[in-house]
Coordinates of C-alpha atoms and ligand atoms in Angstrom, one line a residue:
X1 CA 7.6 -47.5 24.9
X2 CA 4.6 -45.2 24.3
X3 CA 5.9 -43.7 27.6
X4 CA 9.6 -43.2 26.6
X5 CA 8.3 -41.6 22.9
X6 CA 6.6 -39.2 25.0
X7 CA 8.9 -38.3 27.8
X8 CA 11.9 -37.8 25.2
X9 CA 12.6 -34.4 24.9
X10 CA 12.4 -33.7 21.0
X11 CA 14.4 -31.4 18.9
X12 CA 12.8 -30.5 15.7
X13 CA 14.5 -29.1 12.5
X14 CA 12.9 -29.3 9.6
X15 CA 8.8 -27.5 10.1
X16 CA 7.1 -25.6 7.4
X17 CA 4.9 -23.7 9.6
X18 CA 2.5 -23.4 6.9
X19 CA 2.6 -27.4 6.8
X20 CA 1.1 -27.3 10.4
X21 CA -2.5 -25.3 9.1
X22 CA -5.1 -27.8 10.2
X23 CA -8.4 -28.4 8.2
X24 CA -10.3 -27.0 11.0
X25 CA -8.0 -24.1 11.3
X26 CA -7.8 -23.3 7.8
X27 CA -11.9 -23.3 7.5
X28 CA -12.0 -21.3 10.3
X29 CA -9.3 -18.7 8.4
X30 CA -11.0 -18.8 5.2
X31 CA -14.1 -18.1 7.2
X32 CA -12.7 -14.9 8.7
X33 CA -10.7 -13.1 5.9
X34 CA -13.3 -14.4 3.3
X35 CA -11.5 -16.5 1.0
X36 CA -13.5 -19.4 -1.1
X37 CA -12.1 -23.1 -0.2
X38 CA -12.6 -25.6 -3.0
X39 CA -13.8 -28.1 -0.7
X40 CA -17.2 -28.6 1.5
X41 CA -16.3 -29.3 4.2
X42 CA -13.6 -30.2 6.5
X43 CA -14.0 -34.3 5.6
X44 CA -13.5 -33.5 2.2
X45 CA -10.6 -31.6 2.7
X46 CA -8.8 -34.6 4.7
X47 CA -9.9 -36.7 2.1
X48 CA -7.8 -34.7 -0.4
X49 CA -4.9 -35.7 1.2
X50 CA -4.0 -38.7 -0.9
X51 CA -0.5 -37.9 -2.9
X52 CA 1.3 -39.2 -5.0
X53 CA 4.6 -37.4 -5.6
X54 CA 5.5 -33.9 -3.8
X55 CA 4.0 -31.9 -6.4
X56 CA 0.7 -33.3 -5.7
X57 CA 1.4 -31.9 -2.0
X58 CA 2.4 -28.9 -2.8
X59 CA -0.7 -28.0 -5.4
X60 CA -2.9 -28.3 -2.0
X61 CA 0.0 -27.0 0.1
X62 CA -0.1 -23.6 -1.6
X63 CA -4.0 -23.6 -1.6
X64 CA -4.3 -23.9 1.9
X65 CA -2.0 -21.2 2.7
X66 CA -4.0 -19.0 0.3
X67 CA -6.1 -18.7 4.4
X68 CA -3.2 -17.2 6.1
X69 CA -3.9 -13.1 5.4
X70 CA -2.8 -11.6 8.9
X71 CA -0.5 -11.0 11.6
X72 CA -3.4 -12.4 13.4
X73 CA -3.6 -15.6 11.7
X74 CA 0.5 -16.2 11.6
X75 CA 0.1 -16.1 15.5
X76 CA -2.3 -18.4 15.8
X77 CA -0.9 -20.6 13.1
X78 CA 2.0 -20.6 15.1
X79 CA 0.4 -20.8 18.7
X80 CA -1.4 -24.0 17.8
X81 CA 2.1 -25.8 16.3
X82 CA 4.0 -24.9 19.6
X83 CA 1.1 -26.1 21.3
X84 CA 1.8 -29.4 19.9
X85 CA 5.2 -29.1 20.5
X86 CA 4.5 -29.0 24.3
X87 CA 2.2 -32.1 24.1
X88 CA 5.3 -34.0 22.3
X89 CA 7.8 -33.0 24.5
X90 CA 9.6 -30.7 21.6
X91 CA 12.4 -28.2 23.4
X92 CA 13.1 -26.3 20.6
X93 CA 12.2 -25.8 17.2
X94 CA 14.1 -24.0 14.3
X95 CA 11.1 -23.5 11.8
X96 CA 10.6 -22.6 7.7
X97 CA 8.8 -20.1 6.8
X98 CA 8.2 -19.0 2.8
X99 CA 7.3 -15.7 2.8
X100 CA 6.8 -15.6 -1.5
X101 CA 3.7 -17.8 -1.1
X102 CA 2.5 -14.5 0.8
X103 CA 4.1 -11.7 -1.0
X104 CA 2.5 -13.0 -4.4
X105 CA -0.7 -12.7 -2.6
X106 CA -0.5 -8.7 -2.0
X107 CA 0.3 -10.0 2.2
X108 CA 3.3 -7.4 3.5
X109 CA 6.7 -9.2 3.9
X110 CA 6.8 -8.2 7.6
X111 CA 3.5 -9.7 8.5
X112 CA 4.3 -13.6 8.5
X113 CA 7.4 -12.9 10.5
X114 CA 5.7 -10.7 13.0
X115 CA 3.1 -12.7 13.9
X116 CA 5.5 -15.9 13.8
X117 CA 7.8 -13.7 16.1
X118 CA 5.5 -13.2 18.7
X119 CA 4.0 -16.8 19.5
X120 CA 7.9 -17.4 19.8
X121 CA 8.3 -15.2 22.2
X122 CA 5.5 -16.1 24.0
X123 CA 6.0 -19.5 24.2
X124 CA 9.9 -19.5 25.1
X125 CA 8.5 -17.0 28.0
X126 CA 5.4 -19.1 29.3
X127 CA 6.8 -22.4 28.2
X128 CA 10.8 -22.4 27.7
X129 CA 10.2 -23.3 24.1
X130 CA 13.4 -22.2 22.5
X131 CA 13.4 -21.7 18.6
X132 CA 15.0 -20.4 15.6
X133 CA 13.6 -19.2 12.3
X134 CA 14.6 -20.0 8.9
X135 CA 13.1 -18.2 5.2
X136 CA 13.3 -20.8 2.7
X137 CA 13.3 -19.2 -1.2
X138 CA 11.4 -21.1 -3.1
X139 CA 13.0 -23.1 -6.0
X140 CA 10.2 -23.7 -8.4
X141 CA 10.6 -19.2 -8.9
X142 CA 13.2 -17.9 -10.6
X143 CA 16.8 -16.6 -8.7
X144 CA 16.0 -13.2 -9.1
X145 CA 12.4 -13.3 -7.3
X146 CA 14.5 -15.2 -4.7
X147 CA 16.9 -12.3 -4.4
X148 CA 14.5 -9.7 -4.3
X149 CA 12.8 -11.4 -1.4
X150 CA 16.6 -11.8 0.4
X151 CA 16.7 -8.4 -0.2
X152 CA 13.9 -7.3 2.1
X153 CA 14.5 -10.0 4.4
X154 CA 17.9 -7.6 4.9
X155 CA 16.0 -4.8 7.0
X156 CA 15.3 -8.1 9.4
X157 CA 18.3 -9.9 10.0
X158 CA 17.9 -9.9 13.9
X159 CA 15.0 -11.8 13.2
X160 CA 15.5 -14.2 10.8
X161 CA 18.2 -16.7 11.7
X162 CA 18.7 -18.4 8.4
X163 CA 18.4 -19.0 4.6
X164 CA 16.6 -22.6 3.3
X165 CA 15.3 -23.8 0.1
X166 CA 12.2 -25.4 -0.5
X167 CA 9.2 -26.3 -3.0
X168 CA 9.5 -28.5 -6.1
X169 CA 12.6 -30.4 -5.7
X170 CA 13.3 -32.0 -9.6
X171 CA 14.4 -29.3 -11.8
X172 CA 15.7 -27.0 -9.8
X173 CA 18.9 -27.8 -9.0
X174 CA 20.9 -26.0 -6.5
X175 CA 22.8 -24.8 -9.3
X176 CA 20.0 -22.5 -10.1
X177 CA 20.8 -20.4 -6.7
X178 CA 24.5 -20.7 -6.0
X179 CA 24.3 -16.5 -6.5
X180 CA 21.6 -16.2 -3.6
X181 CA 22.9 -18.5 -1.3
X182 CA 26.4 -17.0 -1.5
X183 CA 24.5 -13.5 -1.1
X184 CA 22.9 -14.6 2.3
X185 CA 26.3 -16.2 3.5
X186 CA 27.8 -13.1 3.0
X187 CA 24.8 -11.6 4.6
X188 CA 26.0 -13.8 7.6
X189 CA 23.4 -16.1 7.7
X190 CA 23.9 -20.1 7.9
X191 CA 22.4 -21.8 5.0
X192 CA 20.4 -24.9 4.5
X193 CA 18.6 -26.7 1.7
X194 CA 16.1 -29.7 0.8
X195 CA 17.9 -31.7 -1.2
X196 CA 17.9 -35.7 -2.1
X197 CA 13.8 -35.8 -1.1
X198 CA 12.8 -36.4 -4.5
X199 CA 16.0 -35.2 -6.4
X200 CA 18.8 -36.9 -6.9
X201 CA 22.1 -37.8 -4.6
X202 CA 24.1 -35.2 -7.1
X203 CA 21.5 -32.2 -5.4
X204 CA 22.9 -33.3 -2.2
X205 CA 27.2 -32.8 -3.4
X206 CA 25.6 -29.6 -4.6
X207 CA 23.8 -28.1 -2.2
X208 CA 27.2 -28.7 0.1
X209 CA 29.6 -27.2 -2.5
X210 CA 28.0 -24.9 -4.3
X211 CA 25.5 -23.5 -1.4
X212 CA 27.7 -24.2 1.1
X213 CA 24.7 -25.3 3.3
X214 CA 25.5 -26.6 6.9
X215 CA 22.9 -29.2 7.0
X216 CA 20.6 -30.9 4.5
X217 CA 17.1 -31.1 4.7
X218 CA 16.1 -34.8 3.6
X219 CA 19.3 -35.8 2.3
X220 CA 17.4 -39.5 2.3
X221 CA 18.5 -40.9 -1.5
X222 CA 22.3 -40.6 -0.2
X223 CA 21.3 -44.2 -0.3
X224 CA 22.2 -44.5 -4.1
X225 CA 25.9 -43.1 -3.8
X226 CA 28.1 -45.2 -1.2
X227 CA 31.0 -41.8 -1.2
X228 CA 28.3 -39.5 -0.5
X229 CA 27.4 -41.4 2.5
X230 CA 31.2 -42.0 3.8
X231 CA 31.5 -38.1 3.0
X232 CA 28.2 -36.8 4.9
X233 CA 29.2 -40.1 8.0
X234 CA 33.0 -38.4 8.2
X235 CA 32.0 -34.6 7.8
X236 CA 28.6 -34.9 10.1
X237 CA 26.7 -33.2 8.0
X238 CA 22.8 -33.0 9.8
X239 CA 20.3 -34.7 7.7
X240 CA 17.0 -33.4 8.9
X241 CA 15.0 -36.4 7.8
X242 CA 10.8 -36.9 8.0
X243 CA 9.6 -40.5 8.1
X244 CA 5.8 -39.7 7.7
X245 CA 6.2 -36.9 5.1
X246 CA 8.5 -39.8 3.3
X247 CA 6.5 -42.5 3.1
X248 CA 2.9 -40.0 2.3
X249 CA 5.1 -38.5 -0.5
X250 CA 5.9 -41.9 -1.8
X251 CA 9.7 -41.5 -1.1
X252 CA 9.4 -44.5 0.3
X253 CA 6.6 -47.0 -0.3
X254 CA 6.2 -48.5 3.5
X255 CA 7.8 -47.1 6.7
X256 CA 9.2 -51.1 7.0
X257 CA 11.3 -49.6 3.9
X258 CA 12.9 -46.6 5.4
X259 CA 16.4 -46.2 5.4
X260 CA 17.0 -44.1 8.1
X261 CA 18.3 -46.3 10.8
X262 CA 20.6 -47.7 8.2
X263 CA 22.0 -44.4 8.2
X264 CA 22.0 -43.5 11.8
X265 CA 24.4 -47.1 11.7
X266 CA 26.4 -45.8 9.2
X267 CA 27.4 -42.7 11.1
X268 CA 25.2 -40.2 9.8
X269 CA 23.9 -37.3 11.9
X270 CA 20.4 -38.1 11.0
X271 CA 17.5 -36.6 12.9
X272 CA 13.8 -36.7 13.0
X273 CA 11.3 -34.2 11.8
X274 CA 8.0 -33.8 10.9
X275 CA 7.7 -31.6 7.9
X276 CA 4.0 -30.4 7.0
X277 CA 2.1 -32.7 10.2
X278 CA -0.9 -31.0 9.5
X279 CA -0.8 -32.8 5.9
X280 CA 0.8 -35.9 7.0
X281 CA -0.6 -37.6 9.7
X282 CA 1.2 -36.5 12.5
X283 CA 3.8 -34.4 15.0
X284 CA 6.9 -35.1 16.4
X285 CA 5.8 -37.9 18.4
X286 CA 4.2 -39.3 15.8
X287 CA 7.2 -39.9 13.8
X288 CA 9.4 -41.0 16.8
X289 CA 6.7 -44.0 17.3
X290 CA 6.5 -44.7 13.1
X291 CA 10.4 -45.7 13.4
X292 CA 9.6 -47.6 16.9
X293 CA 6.7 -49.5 15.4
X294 CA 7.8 -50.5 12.1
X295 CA 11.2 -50.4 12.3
X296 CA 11.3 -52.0 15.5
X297 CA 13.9 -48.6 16.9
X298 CA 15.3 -49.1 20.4
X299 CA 15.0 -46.8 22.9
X300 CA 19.0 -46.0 22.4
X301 CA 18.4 -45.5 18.5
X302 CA 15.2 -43.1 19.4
X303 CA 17.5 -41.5 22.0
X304 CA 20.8 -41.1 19.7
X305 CA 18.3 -39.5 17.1
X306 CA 17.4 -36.6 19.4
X307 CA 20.9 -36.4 20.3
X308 CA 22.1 -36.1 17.1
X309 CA 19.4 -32.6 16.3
X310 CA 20.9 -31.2 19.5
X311 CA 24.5 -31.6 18.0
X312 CA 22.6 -30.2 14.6
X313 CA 20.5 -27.5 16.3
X314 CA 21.5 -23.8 16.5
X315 CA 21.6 -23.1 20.2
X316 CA 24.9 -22.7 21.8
X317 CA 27.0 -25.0 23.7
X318 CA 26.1 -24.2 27.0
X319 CA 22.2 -24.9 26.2
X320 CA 23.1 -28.1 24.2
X321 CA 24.8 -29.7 26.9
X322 CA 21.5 -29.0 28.8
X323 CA 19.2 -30.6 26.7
X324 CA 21.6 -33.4 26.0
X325 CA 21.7 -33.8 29.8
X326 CA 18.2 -34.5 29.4
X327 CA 17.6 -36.5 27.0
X328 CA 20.4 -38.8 28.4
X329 CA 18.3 -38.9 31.6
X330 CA 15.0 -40.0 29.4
X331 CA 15.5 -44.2 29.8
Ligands
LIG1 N1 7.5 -27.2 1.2 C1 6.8 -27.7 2.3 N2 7.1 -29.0 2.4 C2 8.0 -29.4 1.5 C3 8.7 -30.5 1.2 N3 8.6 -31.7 1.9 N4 9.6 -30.5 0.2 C4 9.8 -29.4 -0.5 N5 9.2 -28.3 -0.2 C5 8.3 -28.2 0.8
LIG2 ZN1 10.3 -29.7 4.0

């Protein structure tokens, strides 16, 4: 098995690239652009990392990224994430990035993106990584911060390849952004949207019909509502799920309790993602081999969920039928 979950080429979909700023790294950053850490040390960082809900992540979440200050550091960020990705066997990534956390800080909007934008390049060049990059709006500001921000995203439209929506889930409905999100579809961008992590399965109906969103990020308390399921089964709407983010964020108490194979039975286009790994325990791989050890997945469940992000993914046909190609050849 341990040589199957790392042979399987991986598809990930759902990656807050601030989520992947390692302790060590984010010492090092706050070393180099001066900025005071709370914390003594590296060990006492880690052992922060006990949460209990998603704001409890987030508070720390926000902190951290407090290092990240320039092109510079978004490259390297980046560079040591798709590093990662080529030790776990992930093909392509399509990636969050929340440019307010920087732009509130006095950092340029065009400086996360560029340095973001060139370890892409780099590694699709030296490695064949292929990737996408999504600007999630964050939902705990107001709409019209979120629109000012989709309004300078605007000048960068060849570079930014879609429109999410993140931060604290309860509270801020979808509702609260149905004028943005029908700005950025207009703008021509696809739209997507955590909803049903912590929030409710009425978040999930309307992040579909009033944002219009082509996949769902989480999506996992579809559970409570039986037509929600037999709606997101028949319509294959991509639920970009993350078991260890899940069960650190209290979601789910145990991995043993994790519905998500339920829903890959059901019909659901589930997939499997890794969130913030940096925060919770682990990369793509990592995730893979949670479902296979305490879920007791089968190689043909592990495989169907890396088919199902190539079906979700945003590469076109002729690519997808590639990677599916090899996955199908992964046994
Ligand atoms: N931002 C980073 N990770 C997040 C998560 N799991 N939910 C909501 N917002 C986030
Ligand atoms: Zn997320």
């Amino acid at each position: 098995m341990e040589t199957f979950l790392a042979e399987l080429p991986k598809i990930e979909l759902h990656l807050h690239i601030e989520g992947t700023l390692e302790p060590e790294m984010m010492f090092a950053l706050a070393k180099r652009n001066q900025v005071a850490l709370p914390y003594a040390d590296v060990d006492a960082l880690r052992a922060a990392y006990q949460f209990a809900n998603l704001q409890s992540f987030l508070d720390l979440y926000y902190q951290g990224a407090a290092v990240l200050c320039t092109e510079q550091d978004f490259y390297d960020l980046t560079m040591a994430y798709l590093t990662r990705c080529r030790q776990d066997n992930v093909v392509h990534t399509e990636l969050f990035f929340d440019p307010q956390t920087h732009t509130a800080r006095g950092i340029e909007f065009a400086v996360p993106l560029r340095g973001i934008r060139r370890a892409l390049a780099q590694a699709e060049q030296q490695w064949g990584i292929t990737s996408r990059v999504i600007l999630c709006i964050l939902r705990h500001l107001s709409e019209e911060e979120g629109l000012a921000t989709l309004a300078q995203a605007e000048a960068y439209r060849d570079e930014i390849d879609g429109i999410g929506l993140d931060s604290a889930e309860v509270g801020n409905p979808p509702a609260k952004f149905a004028r943005l999100f029908k700005r950025a579809r207009e703008l021509g961008w696809p739209c997507v949207a955590h909803a049903g992590e912590e929030g409710p399965a009425s978040y999930i109906w309307d992040a579909l019909d009033l944002l219009k969103v082509v996949r769902i990020d989480h999506g996992v308390r579809c559970h409570d509502d039986p037509l929600l399921m037999a709606r997101l089964a028949s319509e294959r709407v991509p639920l970009t799920v993350c078991p260890l983010s899940n069960t650190r964020l209290q979601v789910f108490a145990h991995m043993s309790e994790h519905t998500i194979l339920d829903l890959l039975d059901r019909g659901l286009c589930v997939t499997v993602n890794s969130d913030d790994p940096a925060y919770f325990g682990g990369y793509m791989t990592a995730n893979f081999r949670a479902l296979a050890t305490h879920l007791q997945a089968s190689r043909e469940q592990l495989r169907m969920l890396s088919l199902n992000a190539v079906e979700a993914c945003w590469l076109d046909d002729k690519q997808k039928r590639v990677l599916r190609e090899r996955i199908l050849a992964c046994l």
